[in-house]
C-alpha cells in the first residue's frame, strides 16, 4: 500500500544539526498527513511533528523552535530539519503517514539519531 523509508540519521554533537528525509512509495495518493515520531530507550514513542496536505504543522513541545517539518508533495517526501540538538533528542526517529482515513497508518522502520559529545 504505502512504504516509508527514512534516511539522514547519524551521530552529531550537542548543538549540531541533522536533516532527516522520508520517501513514500506505493499508493501515495492516499496519504494525507505525514509526520515524525521518535522513541528513546525505555521511553514511549512520542510525536515530534506532523504536517497536513494543506501544510499545517504541529510540533511536540520538546522540539518547538528547534525542529522544522516540511514536505514536497511532488516527490512524495517529508523532511525534518533538526537544529540545536540536545542529548535528550537521542532516539530512533520514525516517519509516519496517515491514509485516506485515520485508521490507515503507515510507518517507516526508523533512523537512529545519536546526540553526544
XYZ file of C-alpha atoms in Angstrom:
117
model
C 0.000 0.000 0.000
C 2.384 2.691 1.268
C 6.045 2.239 2.113
C 8.088 4.804 4.018
C 11.878 4.889 4.097
C 13.802 7.234 6.384
C 17.332 8.495 5.931
C 19.668 11.112 7.359
C 20.185 9.868 10.880
C 23.584 9.611 12.491
C 25.874 10.885 15.215
C 26.023 14.599 15.923
C 27.448 16.702 18.735
C 25.225 18.749 21.038
C 24.213 21.978 19.365
C 24.598 20.434 15.943
C 22.201 19.899 13.087
C 20.720 16.965 11.200
C 18.181 16.772 8.403
C 16.017 13.677 8.153
C 14.244 12.617 4.987
C 11.371 10.238 4.392
C 10.394 8.975 0.961
C 6.975 7.448 0.362
C 6.150 4.957 -2.345
C 3.195 2.830 -3.327
C -0.318 4.249 -3.152
C 0.904 7.728 -2.305
C -2.352 9.315 -3.465
C -3.926 8.009 -0.275
C -1.596 10.000 2.007
C -2.989 12.983 3.848
C -0.869 13.778 6.894
C 2.804 12.898 7.260
C 4.981 13.265 10.297
C 7.764 12.138 12.563
C 7.739 10.281 15.845
C 10.649 9.246 17.998
C 11.353 6.667 20.660
C 14.244 6.699 23.102
C 15.350 3.631 25.072
C 12.944 2.965 27.904
C 10.549 5.636 26.676
C 7.262 5.570 24.788
C 7.035 6.729 21.225
C 6.188 10.426 21.061
C 5.114 12.893 18.415
C 7.882 15.078 17.027
C 5.970 16.884 14.281
C 3.401 16.340 11.583
C 2.236 18.229 8.534
C -1.034 18.052 6.619
C -1.676 18.181 2.900
C -2.519 21.865 3.420
C 0.907 22.416 5.042
C -0.486 22.927 8.510
C 2.098 21.854 11.076
C 2.125 20.685 14.656
C 5.121 20.105 16.905
C 5.797 18.345 20.125
C 6.556 20.700 22.976
C 10.122 19.479 23.372
C 11.110 20.410 19.810
C 9.208 23.637 19.195
C 11.508 26.356 17.934
C 14.298 23.899 17.115
C 12.838 21.481 14.569
C 11.063 22.266 11.324
C 8.955 19.847 9.316
C 8.330 20.294 5.607
C 7.049 18.253 2.703
C 7.456 18.033 -1.034
C 4.262 16.549 -2.417
C 5.694 16.232 -5.921
C 8.439 13.992 -4.549
C 6.186 12.260 -2.006
C 8.660 13.190 0.691
C 8.689 14.740 4.133
C 11.682 16.256 5.910
C 12.682 17.145 9.428
C 15.275 19.858 9.944
C 16.717 19.477 13.431
C 18.724 22.368 14.855
C 20.395 22.908 18.224
C 20.273 19.226 19.006
C 20.464 18.095 22.598
C 21.444 14.688 24.012
C 17.801 14.301 25.038
C 16.951 14.200 21.335
C 18.738 10.855 21.028
C 16.187 8.360 19.747
C 15.042 6.336 16.796
C 13.047 8.627 14.545
C 10.145 7.110 12.628
C 8.369 8.503 9.611
C 4.592 8.264 9.728
C 1.797 8.731 7.208
C -1.975 8.759 7.509
C -4.022 7.382 4.627
C -7.477 8.209 3.374
C -8.932 7.533 6.788
C -7.390 7.980 10.209
C -7.494 4.209 10.693
C -4.877 3.727 7.960
C -1.453 4.368 9.462
C 1.910 3.664 7.888
C 5.340 3.597 9.496
C 8.907 3.549 8.358
C 11.457 1.339 10.070
C 13.225 4.258 11.703
C 16.558 6.018 11.590
C 18.854 6.381 14.596
C 19.839 9.821 15.852
C 22.582 9.990 18.466
C 23.453 13.338 20.032
C 26.640 13.026 22.056
C 29.993 14.654 22.569
